Coordinates of C-alpha atoms in Angstrom, one line a residue:
M1 CA 33.6 58.3 140.9
I2 CA 35.1 56.3 143.8
L3 CA 36.3 52.8 143.3
A4 CA 37.5 50.1 145.7
A5 CA 39.6 46.9 145.4
I6 CA 39.9 44.1 147.9
D7 CA 42.8 41.7 147.3
I8 CA 42.5 38.6 149.5
G9 CA 45.9 36.9 149.3
S10 CA 47.5 34.0 151.0
N11 CA 49.7 36.1 153.2
A12 CA 47.7 39.3 153.7
V13 CA 44.4 41.0 152.8
R14 CA 44.3 44.5 151.3
L15 CA 41.8 47.2 150.7
Q16 CA 42.4 50.2 148.4
I17 CA 40.0 53.0 147.7
S18 CA 40.8 55.4 144.9
R19 CA 39.3 58.3 143.0
P20 CA 40.1 58.6 139.3
I21 CA 41.1 62.2 138.3
T22 CA 41.4 63.2 134.6
Y23 CA 43.3 66.3 133.6
E24 CA 44.3 67.3 130.1
G25 CA 43.5 63.8 128.8
V26 CA 45.6 62.0 131.5
T27 CA 43.9 59.9 134.2
I28 CA 45.6 59.3 137.5
F29 CA 44.1 57.3 140.5
K30 CA 44.3 59.3 143.7
K31 CA 44.6 56.9 146.6
L32 CA 42.0 57.8 149.3
Q33 CA 42.6 54.8 151.6
Y34 CA 44.9 51.8 151.8
I35 CA 44.7 49.1 154.5
R36 CA 46.8 45.9 154.6
F37 CA 45.9 43.3 157.3
P38 CA 48.3 40.3 157.9
L39 CA 45.7 37.6 158.0
R40 CA 47.7 34.6 156.7
L41 CA 45.0 32.3 155.2
G42 CA 47.6 30.3 153.4
S43 CA 49.2 29.0 156.7
D44 CA 46.0 27.1 157.4
V45 CA 45.1 26.1 153.8
F46 CA 48.6 24.9 152.7
E47 CA 48.9 22.7 155.8
N48 CA 45.3 21.5 156.5
A49 CA 43.5 22.2 153.1
E50 CA 41.0 24.4 154.8
I51 CA 40.7 27.7 156.7
G52 CA 40.6 27.0 160.4
D53 CA 37.7 28.3 162.7
K54 CA 39.8 31.1 164.2
K55 CA 40.8 32.6 160.9
F56 CA 37.4 32.0 159.5
R57 CA 35.9 34.2 162.2
E58 CA 38.7 36.8 161.9
F59 CA 38.2 37.0 158.2
V60 CA 34.4 37.7 158.6
I61 CA 35.2 40.5 161.1
L62 CA 37.8 42.0 158.7
M63 CA 35.3 42.0 155.8
H64 CA 32.8 43.8 158.1
A65 CA 35.5 46.5 158.6
F66 CA 36.3 46.7 154.9
K67 CA 32.6 46.9 154.0
A68 CA 32.2 49.8 156.6
M69 CA 35.1 51.7 154.9
I70 CA 33.5 51.1 151.5
D71 CA 30.2 52.5 152.8
L72 CA 31.9 55.5 154.6
Y73 CA 33.7 56.5 151.4
R74 CA 30.5 56.1 149.4
V75 CA 32.2 53.8 146.9
D76 CA 30.5 53.6 143.5
E77 CA 31.7 50.2 142.7
Y78 CA 34.1 47.6 144.3
Y79 CA 35.5 44.3 143.4
A80 CA 36.8 41.8 146.0
C81 CA 38.8 38.9 144.8
A82 CA 40.4 35.9 146.6
T83 CA 43.4 34.1 145.1
S84 CA 45.5 31.0 145.8
A85 CA 44.6 30.2 149.4
M86 CA 40.9 30.6 149.0
R87 CA 41.0 28.8 145.6
E88 CA 42.4 25.7 147.4
A89 CA 40.5 25.8 150.7
Q90 CA 37.9 23.1 151.0
N91 CA 35.7 25.6 152.9
G92 CA 36.5 28.6 150.6
N93 CA 33.1 28.9 149.2
A94 CA 31.5 28.5 152.6
L95 CA 33.6 31.5 153.8
V96 CA 32.4 33.5 150.8
Q97 CA 28.8 32.7 151.6
A98 CA 29.3 33.5 155.3
V99 CA 30.6 37.0 154.5
K100 CA 27.8 37.6 152.1
A101 CA 25.2 36.6 154.7
S102 CA 26.9 38.6 157.5
C103 CA 27.7 41.9 155.9
G104 CA 26.5 41.8 152.2
L105 CA 30.0 41.9 150.7
D106 CA 30.5 39.9 147.5
I107 CA 33.8 38.0 147.1
N108 CA 35.0 36.4 143.9
I109 CA 37.4 33.5 144.0
I110 CA 39.4 34.0 140.8
S111 CA 41.7 31.8 138.8
G112 CA 45.4 32.2 138.5
D113 CA 44.9 33.3 134.9
L114 CA 42.5 36.1 135.8
E115 CA 44.8 37.2 138.6
A116 CA 47.6 37.5 136.1
E117 CA 45.3 39.3 133.7
L118 CA 44.3 41.9 136.3
I119 CA 47.9 42.6 137.3
N120 CA 49.0 42.8 133.7
R121 CA 46.6 45.7 133.1
V122 CA 48.9 48.0 134.9
I123 CA 52.2 46.6 133.8
S124 CA 52.4 47.6 130.2
F125 CA 52.8 51.3 131.0
N126 CA 56.3 50.5 132.1
L127 CA 57.5 48.6 129.0
N128 CA 59.9 49.6 126.2
P129 CA 58.5 48.4 122.9
E130 CA 61.9 47.2 121.8
E131 CA 62.5 44.8 124.7
Q132 CA 61.4 41.3 125.8
Y133 CA 60.1 41.1 129.3
L134 CA 59.1 38.4 131.8
H135 CA 56.7 39.6 134.5
I136 CA 57.0 37.7 137.8
D137 CA 54.4 38.1 140.4
V138 CA 55.2 36.2 143.6
G139 CA 52.4 35.7 146.1
G140 CA 51.9 33.6 149.2
G141 CA 50.4 30.7 147.3
S142 CA 51.2 31.1 143.7
T143 CA 53.6 32.7 141.2
E144 CA 52.2 34.2 137.9
L145 CA 54.6 34.5 134.9
T146 CA 53.8 36.5 131.8
L147 CA 55.9 37.1 128.7
Y148 CA 55.8 40.4 126.9
H149 CA 57.3 41.5 123.6
G150 CA 57.3 45.3 124.1
E151 CA 53.8 46.1 125.4
E152 CA 52.2 43.1 123.8
K153 CA 51.3 40.2 126.1
I154 CA 52.3 36.9 124.5
V155 CA 51.5 34.2 127.1
S156 CA 51.1 33.7 130.8
K157 CA 51.0 30.8 133.3
S158 CA 50.2 30.4 137.0
F159 CA 52.3 28.0 139.1
P160 CA 51.4 26.8 142.7
I161 CA 54.7 28.1 144.2
G162 CA 54.5 30.9 146.8
T163 CA 56.1 32.2 149.9
V164 CA 53.7 30.8 152.5
R165 CA 53.4 27.5 150.6
L166 CA 57.2 27.1 150.7
L167 CA 57.3 28.0 154.5
K168 CA 54.8 25.2 155.0
H169 CA 56.8 22.8 152.7
S170 CA 53.6 22.1 150.8
E171 CA 54.8 22.7 147.3
Q172 CA 53.8 20.0 144.8
V173 CA 56.4 17.6 143.5
G174 CA 57.7 18.6 140.1
T175 CA 56.3 22.2 140.2
W176 CA 59.7 23.9 140.3
E177 CA 60.8 21.8 137.4
S178 CA 57.6 22.6 135.5
M179 CA 58.1 26.3 136.0
M180 CA 61.7 26.2 134.9
E181 CA 60.8 24.2 131.8
W182 CA 58.1 26.8 130.9
I183 CA 60.7 29.6 131.1
K184 CA 63.2 27.6 129.0
D185 CA 60.5 26.9 126.4
H186 CA 59.5 30.6 126.1
K187 CA 63.0 32.3 126.0
G188 CA 62.8 32.9 122.3
K189 CA 65.7 33.6 120.0
D190 CA 67.4 36.2 122.2
G191 CA 67.6 33.8 125.1
H192 CA 67.1 36.4 127.8
F193 CA 64.5 38.7 129.3
I194 CA 64.3 41.8 131.3
A195 CA 62.4 40.8 134.5
I196 CA 59.5 42.8 136.0
G197 CA 58.7 42.1 139.6
T198 CA 55.4 42.7 141.5
G199 CA 54.3 41.7 144.9
G200 CA 55.0 43.1 148.4
N201 CA 58.3 41.2 148.9
I202 CA 60.0 42.5 145.7
R203 CA 59.0 46.1 146.7
K204 CA 60.5 45.6 150.1
L205 CA 63.6 44.2 148.6
Y206 CA 63.8 47.2 146.3
E207 CA 63.6 49.5 149.4
L208 CA 66.3 47.5 151.1
T209 CA 68.7 47.5 148.2
N210 CA 68.2 51.0 146.8
K211 CA 69.0 54.1 148.8
E212 CA 68.1 56.4 146.0
K213 CA 65.1 56.5 143.7
G214 CA 65.3 54.2 140.7
K215 CA 63.5 51.4 138.9
Y216 CA 65.8 48.4 138.8
I217 CA 67.5 45.9 141.1
G218 CA 70.4 44.0 139.6
L219 CA 70.5 40.2 140.0
A220 CA 73.8 40.4 141.8
K221 CA 72.5 42.9 144.3
L222 CA 69.4 40.8 144.9
E223 CA 71.6 37.8 145.6
D224 CA 73.8 39.9 148.0
E225 CA 70.6 41.0 149.9
L226 CA 69.4 37.4 150.2
E227 CA 72.7 36.4 151.9
I228 CA 72.3 39.4 154.3
L229 CA 68.7 38.2 155.1
K230 CA 69.8 34.6 155.6
N231 CA 72.6 35.7 158.1
M232 CA 70.0 37.4 160.3
N233 CA 67.5 35.5 162.4
Y234 CA 63.8 36.3 162.3
E235 CA 63.9 38.8 165.2
E236 CA 66.9 40.6 163.8
R237 CA 65.1 41.0 160.5
I238 CA 62.2 42.7 162.4
V239 CA 64.4 44.9 164.6
N240 CA 67.3 45.7 162.3
L241 CA 65.4 46.0 159.0
Q242 CA 62.1 47.2 160.5
L243 CA 60.2 44.4 158.6
N244 CA 56.7 43.6 159.6
E245 CA 56.4 40.2 161.4
D246 CA 54.5 38.7 158.4
R247 CA 57.2 40.0 156.0
A248 CA 60.3 38.9 158.0
D249 CA 59.8 35.2 157.3
V250 CA 58.4 35.2 153.7
I251 CA 60.9 37.6 152.3
I252 CA 63.6 34.8 152.1
P253 CA 61.6 32.3 150.1
A254 CA 60.3 35.2 147.9
S255 CA 63.9 36.3 147.2
E256 CA 64.8 32.7 146.3
I257 CA 61.8 32.5 143.8
Y258 CA 62.7 35.7 142.1
I259 CA 66.4 34.8 141.8
A260 CA 65.8 31.3 140.5
I261 CA 63.4 32.6 137.8
M262 CA 65.7 35.5 136.8
K263 CA 68.7 33.1 136.5
K264 CA 66.7 30.7 134.3
A265 CA 65.4 33.6 132.2
G266 CA 68.8 35.1 131.8
A267 CA 67.6 38.3 133.4
K268 CA 70.4 40.5 134.8
K269 CA 68.1 43.1 136.4
I270 CA 64.5 43.4 137.5
L271 CA 62.1 46.3 137.1
V272 CA 60.0 47.1 140.2
P273 CA 57.0 49.2 139.4
D274 CA 54.8 50.2 142.4
V275 CA 51.7 48.4 141.2
G276 CA 49.9 45.1 142.0
L277 CA 46.7 43.3 141.9
K278 CA 44.7 46.0 143.7
D279 CA 45.8 48.5 141.1
G280 CA 44.8 46.2 138.3
I281 CA 41.3 45.9 139.9
I282 CA 40.9 49.7 140.1
S283 CA 41.9 49.9 136.4
F284 CA 39.4 47.2 135.5
L285 CA 36.6 49.0 137.4
Y286 CA 37.5 52.4 135.8
D287 CA 37.4 51.0 132.3
K288 CA 34.2 49.2 133.0
N289 CA 32.5 52.3 134.3
S290 CA 33.9 54.6 131.6
S291 CA 32.7 52.3 128.8
V292 CA 29.1 52.5 130.2
K293 CA 28.9 56.3 129.8

């Protein structure tokens, strides 16, 4: 069985093709191909409420390329989902239809709740049953928060706060306050969480702050790294830190979002598992196909 996931985000679009391998009762997902293309749909949508003609055409070309990879690998099943930018684009459905007509690829525009649900499928493996966790997934257009008691999911909420949206200064009035209030209301009797962070920016921050292998970033270290980033200009972050051009600008607002949430949640450290939406999609497809047999 070969499975493929397409994650159409506000900052980048990703394709992952994986083969599930089961040995002695344990299933792993062997990554056969991974492509990340920095097509920032959110820069159009969060400023003009629609995807512009140039990115509309580029997106269709990119989906042709992804469909070709899916066909070449003889993928048994794929799932393509679009998140915040496509949800809000006035011409999002028109773009989905254009891709379908052009190359036959099906795209699903999913809700923030479903986005969180798919990511959460691959989070619980990292959790201690004795602890209380707050999962933070920061994207280009939205931030998904999910509360866990041990491995049990309690509640989740999607907020329209994201890195590209903040760069465009298009966040909605009162959204920050609403998110902070939600965290306060769900702290529980212990009054603190262990944070779990997913998304490309927190993984990059992990790489920047940890020279040795580990799983956590301390809040203080994250704040120190933010100051380092702020003291560099855009070009210096690309040259000195070897950041991709589409990462060098969004990493600062991403850091600010993670830090603000951690402080409000009373989290002194953040766990950074190497999983994301694409991995949740692969897990969903595997369970779906396994249950059929």
